[in-house]
PDB file of C-alpha atoms in Angstrom:
ATOM      1  CA  MET A   9     115.412 128.842  97.312  1.00 35.00           C
ATOM      2  CA  LYS A  10     116.384 129.882  93.623  1.00 35.00           C
ATOM      3  CA  LEU A  11     119.779 129.687  92.944  1.00 34.00           C
ATOM      4  CA  PHE A  12     121.538 132.295  91.582  1.00 32.00           C
ATOM      5  CA  VAL A  13     125.007 131.431  89.712  1.00 33.00           C
ATOM      6  CA  LEU A  14     127.696 134.060  89.429  1.00 31.00           C
ATOM      7  CA  LEU A  15     130.771 132.485  87.031  1.00 29.00           C
ATOM      8  CA  MET A  16     133.806 133.344  88.989  1.00 30.00           C
ATOM      9  CA  LEU A  17     137.274 132.154  86.971  1.00 26.00           C
ATOM     10  CA  VAL A  18     139.851 130.838  89.041  1.00 28.00           C
ATOM     11  CA  ALA A  19     142.889 129.216  88.100  1.00 29.00           C
ATOM     12  CA  GLY A  20     141.411 129.056  84.593  1.00 29.00           C
ATOM     13  CA  THR A  21     138.594 126.748  85.835  1.00 29.00           C
ATOM     14  CA  VAL A  22     134.673 127.962  85.956  1.00 31.00           C
ATOM     15  CA  THR A  23     133.434 127.769  90.064  1.00 32.00           C
ATOM     16  CA  PHE A  24     130.227 128.447  90.626  1.00 34.00           C
ATOM     17  CA  ALA A  25     128.816 130.489  93.940  1.00 31.00           C
ATOM     18  CA  THR A  26     125.514 131.591  95.127  1.00 31.00           C
ATOM     19  CA  ASN A  27     125.617 135.526  95.820  1.00 29.00           C
ATOM     20  CA  GLY A  28     126.257 134.306  99.417  1.00 29.00           C
ATOM     21  CA  HIS A  29     123.357 131.970  99.807  1.00 34.00           C
ATOM     22  CA  ALA A  30     124.492 127.822 100.662  1.00 46.00           C
ATOM     23  CA  TRP A  31     124.908 125.647  97.634  1.00 51.00           C
ATOM     24  CA  ASP A  32     122.099 124.336  96.008  1.00 70.00           C
ATOM     25  CA  ALA A  33     121.850 121.548  93.256  1.00 80.00           C
ATOM     26  CA  ARG A  34     124.785 121.925  91.029  1.00 80.00           C
ATOM     27  CA  LEU A  35     127.183 120.102  88.719  1.00 77.00           C
ATOM     28  CA  ASP A  36     131.034 121.041  89.271  1.00 78.00           C
ATOM     29  CA  CYS A  37     133.806 120.034  86.491  1.00 73.00           C
ATOM     30  CA  ASP A  38     136.241 121.805  84.666  1.00 61.00           C
ATOM     31  CA  GLY A  39     134.228 124.238  81.987  1.00 63.00           C
ATOM     32  CA  GLY A  40     131.226 123.420  83.505  1.00 65.00           C
ATOM     33  CA  TYR A  41     128.368 125.850  82.672  1.00 73.00           C
ATOM     34  CA  THR A  42     124.965 125.861  84.577  1.00 77.00           C
ATOM     35  CA  TYR A  43     121.339 127.381  83.052  1.00 84.00           C
ATOM     36  CA  LYS A  44     118.051 127.293  83.815  1.00 84.00           C
ATOM     37  CA  THR A  45     116.706 125.182  81.374  1.00 88.00           C
ATOM     38  CA  CYS A  46     117.230 121.666  79.341  1.00 87.00           C
ATOM     39  CA  ALA A  47     117.148 123.622  76.210  1.00 85.00           C
ATOM     40  CA  GLU A  48     119.662 125.753  77.254  1.00 86.00           C
ATOM     41  CA  SER A  49     122.134 123.360  78.302  1.00 83.00           C
ATOM     42  CA  ASN A  50     121.558 121.311  75.345  1.00 82.00           C
ATOM     43  CA  PRO A  51     121.805 123.545  72.158  1.00 77.00           C
ATOM     44  CA  ASN A  52     122.946 121.009  69.701  1.00 75.00           C
ATOM     45  CA  GLY A  53     120.793 118.528  70.350  1.00 72.00           C
ATOM     46  CA  GLU A  54     123.544 116.466  71.706  1.00 71.00           C
ATOM     47  CA  TYR A  55     121.674 114.363  74.171  1.00 68.00           C
ATOM     48  CA  SER A  56     119.347 112.771  71.908  1.00 65.00           C
ATOM     49  CA  SER A  57     117.133 111.628  74.450  1.00 68.00           C
ATOM     50  CA  GLY A  58     116.836 114.900  76.475  1.00 75.00           C
ATOM     51  CA  CYS A  59     117.883 116.328  79.484  1.00 83.00           C
ATOM     52  CA  PRO A  60     118.578 113.221  81.839  1.00 84.00           C
ATOM     53  CA  ILE A  61     117.857 114.694  85.422  1.00 87.00           C
ATOM     54  CA  ILE A  62     119.945 113.347  88.346  1.00 85.00           C
ATOM     55  CA  ASN A  63     117.943 112.707  91.580  1.00 84.00           C
ATOM     56  CA  ALA A  64     114.301 112.388  90.361  1.00 80.00           C
ATOM     57  CA  MET A  65     114.567 108.597  91.012  1.00 75.00           C
ATOM     58  CA  GLU A  66     116.061 109.573  94.757  1.00 76.00           C
ATOM     59  CA  MET A  67     113.203 112.346  95.169  1.00 77.00           C
ATOM     60  CA  ILE A  68     110.869 109.572  94.625  1.00 74.00           C
ATOM     61  CA  GLN A  69     112.400 107.166  96.639  1.00 71.00           C
ATOM     62  CA  TYR A  70     112.311 109.079  99.927  1.00 71.00           C
ATOM     63  CA  ARG A  71     110.655 107.839 103.047  1.00 71.00           C
ATOM     64  CA  THR A  72     107.727 109.650 103.123  1.00 69.00           C
ATOM     65  CA  SER A  73     108.775 111.488 106.464  1.00 72.00           C
ATOM     66  CA  GLU A  74     111.514 112.613 104.579  1.00 77.00           C
ATOM     67  CA  ARG A  75     109.875 113.399 101.499  1.00 81.00           C
ATOM     68  CA  CYS A  76     111.017 116.888  99.456  1.00 86.00           C
ATOM     69  CA  ALA A  77     108.186 119.273  99.697  1.00 86.00           C
ATOM     70  CA  THR A  78     109.686 121.591  96.755  1.00 88.00           C
ATOM     71  CA  THR A  79     112.567 121.377  94.380  1.00 88.00           C
ATOM     72  CA  ASN A  80     115.032 123.237  93.082  1.00 88.00           C
ATOM     73  CA  VAL A  81     117.139 122.044  89.196  1.00 89.00           C
ATOM     74  CA  VAL A  82     120.846 123.328  87.871  1.00 86.00           C
ATOM     75  CA  TRP A  83     121.357 122.573  84.452  1.00 87.00           C
ATOM     76  CA  ALA A  84     124.682 121.930  82.594  1.00 82.00           C
ATOM     77  CA  ARG A  85     125.685 120.031  79.752  1.00 78.00           C
ATOM     78  CA  GLY A  86     122.470 118.370  79.053  1.00 81.00           C
ATOM     79  CA  VAL A  87     121.999 117.060  82.681  1.00 83.00           C
ATOM     80  CA  GLY A  88     119.464 118.863  84.662  1.00 87.00           C
ATOM     81  CA  ILE A  89     120.639 118.199  89.225  1.00 88.00           C
ATOM     82  CA  GLN A  90     117.766 118.514  91.294  1.00 89.00           C
ATOM     83  CA  GLY A  91     117.719 119.417  95.011  1.00 90.00           C
ATOM     84  CA  CYS A  92     115.456 119.909  97.701  1.00 90.00           C
ATOM     85  CA  ASP A  93     114.561 123.554  98.781  1.00 88.00           C
ATOM     86  CA  THR A  94     111.611 122.403 101.845  1.00 89.00           C
ATOM     87  CA  CYS A  95     111.379 119.166 103.678  1.00 89.00           C
ATOM     88  CA  VAL A  96     107.781 118.091 104.859  1.00 87.00           C
ATOM     89  CA  ASN A  97     107.304 117.005 108.639  1.00 87.00           C
ATOM     90  CA  GLY A  98     110.194 118.524 110.090  1.00 87.00           C
ATOM     91  CA  GLY A  99     112.984 117.526 108.167  1.00 87.00           C
ATOM     92  CA  THR A 100     116.560 118.397 107.335  1.00 88.00           C
ATOM     93  CA  ILE A 101     118.192 119.201 103.877  1.00 88.00           C
ATOM     94  CA  ARG A 102     121.590 117.404 103.555  1.00 88.00           C
ATOM     95  CA  THR A 103     123.663 117.431 100.540  1.00 89.00           C
ATOM     96  CA  ALA A 104     125.258 114.025  98.686  1.00 88.00           C
ATOM     97  CA  THR A 105     127.420 114.186  95.802  1.00 87.00           C
ATOM     98  CA  ILE A 106     128.169 111.439  93.203  1.00 83.00           C
ATOM     99  CA  THR A 107     130.206 111.450  90.170  1.00 82.00           C
ATOM    100  CA  ILE A 108     128.653 111.779  86.951  1.00 75.00           C
ATOM    101  CA  PRO A 109     130.810 110.775  83.075  1.00 68.00           C
ATOM    102  CA  GLY A 110     132.848 113.912  82.099  1.00 70.00           C
ATOM    103  CA  ASN A 111     134.580 113.058  85.538  1.00 74.00           C
ATOM    104  CA  CYS A 112     131.881 115.822  86.971  1.00 79.00           C
ATOM    105  CA  ALA A 113     130.746 115.943  90.738  1.00 84.00           C
ATOM    106  CA  ALA A 114     127.121 116.759  90.936  1.00 84.00           C
ATOM    107  CA  VAL A 115     125.876 118.055  94.120  1.00 86.00           C
ATOM    108  CA  TYR A 116     122.544 117.454  95.587  1.00 88.00           C
ATOM    109  CA  THR A 117     120.328 118.207  98.338  1.00 89.00           C
ATOM    110  CA  TYR A 118     117.999 115.625  99.936  1.00 88.00           C
ATOM    111  CA  CYS A 119     115.538 115.401 103.488  1.00 88.00           C
ATOM    112  CA  GLU A 120     116.242 113.659 106.252  1.00 87.00           C
ATOM    113  CA  CYS A 121     114.699 112.994 109.645  1.00 86.00           C
ATOM    114  CA  THR A 122     116.926 114.339 112.186  1.00 83.00           C
ATOM    115  CA  THR A 123     114.327 114.417 115.271  1.00 85.00           C
ATOM    116  CA  THR A 124     111.581 111.994 116.428  1.00 89.00           C
ATOM    117  CA  ALA A 125     108.437 113.083 117.563  1.00 92.00           C
ATOM    118  CA  THR A 126     106.870 111.931 120.948  1.00 95.00           C
ATOM    119  CA  CYS A 127     103.562 111.219 120.014  1.00 96.00           C
ATOM    120  CA  THR A 128     100.799 109.924 122.572  1.00 96.00           C
ATOM    121  CA  ASN A 129      97.397 107.810 121.158  1.00 97.00           C
ATOM    122  CA  GLY A 130      94.216 108.928 122.091  1.00 97.00           C
ATOM    123  CA  ALA A 131      91.913 107.011 124.826  1.00 96.00           C
ATOM    124  CA  TRP A 132      89.535 104.145 123.497  1.00 96.00           C
ATOM    125  CA  THR A 133      85.547 105.450 123.397  1.00 96.00           C
ATOM    126  CA  THR A 134      82.415 103.294 123.029  1.00 96.00           C
ATOM    127  CA  ILE A 135      80.956 104.969 119.943  1.00 96.00           C
ATOM    128  CA  ARG A 136      78.163 102.284 119.036  1.00 95.00           C
ATOM    129  CA  ALA A 137      77.371  98.639 121.152  1.00 95.00           C
ATOM    130  CA  GLY A 138      80.149  96.607 120.458  1.00 94.00           C
ATOM    131  CA  TYR A 139      82.690  99.322 118.676  1.00 96.00           C
ATOM    132  CA  GLN A 140      85.231 101.564 119.803  1.00 96.00           C
ATOM    133  CA  SER A 141      87.667 104.410 118.787  1.00 96.00           C
ATOM    134  CA  ARG A 142      90.485 106.113 119.371  1.00 97.00           C
ATOM    135  CA  THR A 143      92.501 108.938 117.732  1.00 97.00           C
ATOM    136  CA  LYS A 144      96.122 107.213 117.115  1.00 96.00           C
ATOM    137  CA  SER A 145      99.063 109.415 116.560  1.00 96.00           C
ATOM    138  CA  THR A 146     102.014 108.322 114.634  1.00 92.00           C
ATOM    139  CA  ALA A 147     105.266 110.080 114.839  1.00 90.00           C
ATOM    140  CA  VAL A 148     106.023 111.144 110.437  1.00 87.00           C
ATOM    141  CA  CYS A 149     109.912 112.935 111.540  1.00 87.00           C
ATOM    142  CA  ASN A 150     109.226 115.572 114.147  1.00 89.00           C
ATOM    143  CA  THR A 151     105.097 115.872 113.540  1.00 90.00           C
ATOM    144  CA  CYS A 152     102.612 113.442 115.033  1.00 93.00           C
ATOM    145  CA  LYS A 153     100.295 112.266 112.391  1.00 90.00           C
ATOM    146  CA  THR A 154      96.749 111.724 113.475  1.00 95.00           C
ATOM    147  CA  SER A 155      94.206 109.119 111.822  1.00 96.00           C
ATOM    148  CA  THR A 156      90.938 106.715 114.257  1.00 97.00           C
ATOM    149  CA  GLU A 157      91.330 103.941 114.519  1.00 96.00           C
ATOM    150  CA  TYR A 158      88.892 101.406 115.957  1.00 96.00           C
ATOM    151  CA  ARG A 159      88.154  97.914 117.333  1.00 94.00           C
ATOM    152  CA  CYS A 160      86.193  95.614 119.021  1.00 94.00           C
ATOM    153  CA  ALA A 161      84.558  96.517 122.022  1.00 94.00           C
ATOM    154  CA  PRO A 162      84.971  94.097 125.228  1.00 92.00           C
ATOM    155  CA  GLY A 163      82.362  91.964 125.370  1.00 90.00           C
ATOM    156  CA  TYR A 164      82.825  91.479 121.398  1.00 93.00           C
ATOM    157  CA  TYR A 165      85.473  89.478 119.338  1.00 92.00           C
ATOM    158  CA  GLY A 166      86.140  90.125 115.779  1.00 93.00           C
ATOM    159  CA  THR A 167      87.828  92.744 113.370  1.00 93.00           C
ATOM    160  CA  THR A 168      86.452  96.444 112.296  1.00 94.00           C
ATOM    161  CA  SER A 169      87.857  98.497 110.279  1.00 94.00           C
ATOM    162  CA  ASN A 170      85.206 101.731 110.385  1.00 94.00           C
ATOM    163  CA  GLY A 171      83.844 100.797 113.675  1.00 94.00           C
ATOM    164  CA  SER A 172      80.487  99.569 111.897  1.00 95.00           C
ATOM    165  CA  THR A 173      81.121  95.723 110.905  1.00 95.00           C
ATOM    166  CA  GLY A 174      83.047  92.865 111.994  1.00 95.00           C
ATOM    167  CA  CYS A 175      82.247  92.518 115.719  1.00 94.00           C
ATOM    168  CA  THR A 176      80.684  89.677 116.560  1.00 93.00           C
ATOM    169  CA  GLN A 177      79.280  89.694 121.351  1.00 92.00           C
ATOM    170  CA  CYS A 178      80.240  87.031 123.127  1.00 89.00           C
ATOM    171  CA  PRO A 179      78.423  84.467 123.798  1.00 87.00           C
ATOM    172  CA  SER A 180      76.597  83.347 127.566  1.00 84.00           C
ATOM    173  CA  VAL A 181      76.773  80.342 129.197  1.00 81.00           C
ATOM    174  CA  ASP A 182      74.010  79.135 131.610  1.00 78.00           C
ATOM    175  CA  GLY A 183      72.944  82.634 131.958  1.00 76.00           C
ATOM    176  CA  ALA A 184      76.109  83.814 132.725  1.00 78.00           C
ATOM    177  CA  ALA A 185      77.517  86.750 129.723  1.00 80.00           C
ATOM    178  CA  GLY A 186      80.401  86.193 128.333  1.00 84.00           C
ATOM    179  CA  THR A 187      83.516  88.872 128.323  1.00 85.00           C
ATOM    180  CA  SER A 188      86.742  89.842 126.386  1.00 89.00           C
ATOM    181  CA  ALA A 189      89.140  92.327 126.768  1.00 85.00           C
ATOM    182  CA  GLY A 190      88.591  93.914 123.354  1.00 79.00           C
ATOM    183  CA  GLY A 191      90.453  94.526 120.527  1.00 80.00           C
ATOM    184  CA  ASN A 192      93.121  91.636 120.662  1.00 70.00           C
ATOM    185  CA  GLY A 193      90.851  88.590 120.199  1.00 82.00           C
ATOM    186  CA  THR A 194      89.629  87.748 116.512  1.00 86.00           C
ATOM    187  CA  THR A 195      87.970  84.552 117.248  1.00 88.00           C
ATOM    188  CA  ILE A 196      85.166  83.299 119.816  1.00 88.00           C
ATOM    189  CA  THR A 197      88.228  81.796 121.844  1.00 88.00           C
ATOM    190  CA  SER A 198      88.980  85.373 122.778  1.00 88.00           C
ATOM    191  CA  CYS A 199      85.962  85.219 124.550  1.00 87.00           C
ATOM    192  CA  TYR A 200      85.870  83.981 128.603  1.00 86.00           C
ATOM    193  CA  ILE A 201      83.313  83.860 131.433  1.00 83.00           C
ATOM    194  CA  SER A 202      85.252  86.416 134.442  1.00 81.00           C
ATOM    195  CA  THR A 203      86.787  84.246 137.857  1.00 81.00           C
ATOM    196  CA  GLY A 204      83.937  84.473 140.200  1.00 74.00           C
ATOM    197  CA  THR A 205      81.077  84.136 138.089  1.00 77.00           C
ATOM    198  CA  THR A 206      78.195  82.464 139.511  1.00 76.00           C
ATOM    199  CA  PHE A 207      76.052  80.061 136.971  1.00 72.00           C
ATOM    200  CA  SER A 208      73.037  77.998 137.402  1.00 75.00           C
ATOM    201  CA  ASN A 209      71.106  75.323 135.086  1.00 75.00           C
ATOM    202  CA  THR A 210      69.535  72.283 135.670  1.00 75.00           C
ATOM    203  CA  THR A 211      72.518  70.681 137.771  1.00 76.00           C
ATOM    204  CA  GLY A 212      72.922  72.796 140.128  1.00 72.00           C
ATOM    205  CA  SER A 213      74.710  76.524 140.405  1.00 73.00           C
ATOM    206  CA  GLY A 214      78.140  77.114 141.303  1.00 75.00           C
ATOM    207  CA  ARG A 215      80.997  80.310 140.724  1.00 73.00           C
ATOM    208  CA  TYR A 216      83.644  80.090 138.384  1.00 73.00           C
ATOM    209  CA  ASP A 217      87.124  79.637 139.671  1.00 72.00           C
ATOM    210  CA  GLY A 218      89.774  81.131 137.253  1.00 63.00           C
ATOM    211  CA  ASN A 219      88.279  82.635 133.509  1.00 73.00           C
ATOM    212  CA  SER A 220      87.128  79.919 131.337  1.00 75.00           C
ATOM    213  CA  TYR A 221      87.754  80.450 127.524  1.00 78.00           C
ATOM    214  CA  TYR A 222      85.804  79.134 124.754  1.00 77.00           C
ATOM    215  CA  CYS A 223      86.646  76.246 122.419  1.00 70.00           C
ATOM    216  CA  ASN A 224      86.397  76.663 118.776  1.00 66.00           C
TER     217      ASN A 224
END
């Protein structure tokens, strides 16, 4: 939204209007004037450091989910007041006011999340031996952002960030294959022999009556 400024004299003071549009960033104070550029608002070089911009840091500090996509700046008395025109990810524009030297009220707009999306992750699928991936869906304001998440498959332990390295197969004991829940353990202690599994060795044969976990 572009700012169109009308100067209206009301009881000896200057008031700003926006041709019927909602207010954008502005400076409210007696005798205040609004300009299109920093140079116009600082013709005599009264501000040696140039024209500071109010709300510039606030724009940077907003969470990514609420960040402003496009901004507007109004110049007045060597000061820029920055506001937001458009929010990303479904954020809503809000208005805030701060007081600056000269007893002027700087009014600016910013983005705020008012709703949060309900997102659902995809199912884990095996992409190669020992590795699984899924589509992870994360709520960013009222938008679901997707990314790919990796983990070790059941029967393996470790961690992986790329779905290619970092996972090790659980060992077997007496011919009984070890397993794991998958994605929940980073060490061999997450591996176990499942209850009901039969085994056989030189001393005889038997059956595991309960999950038997590995020790380090």
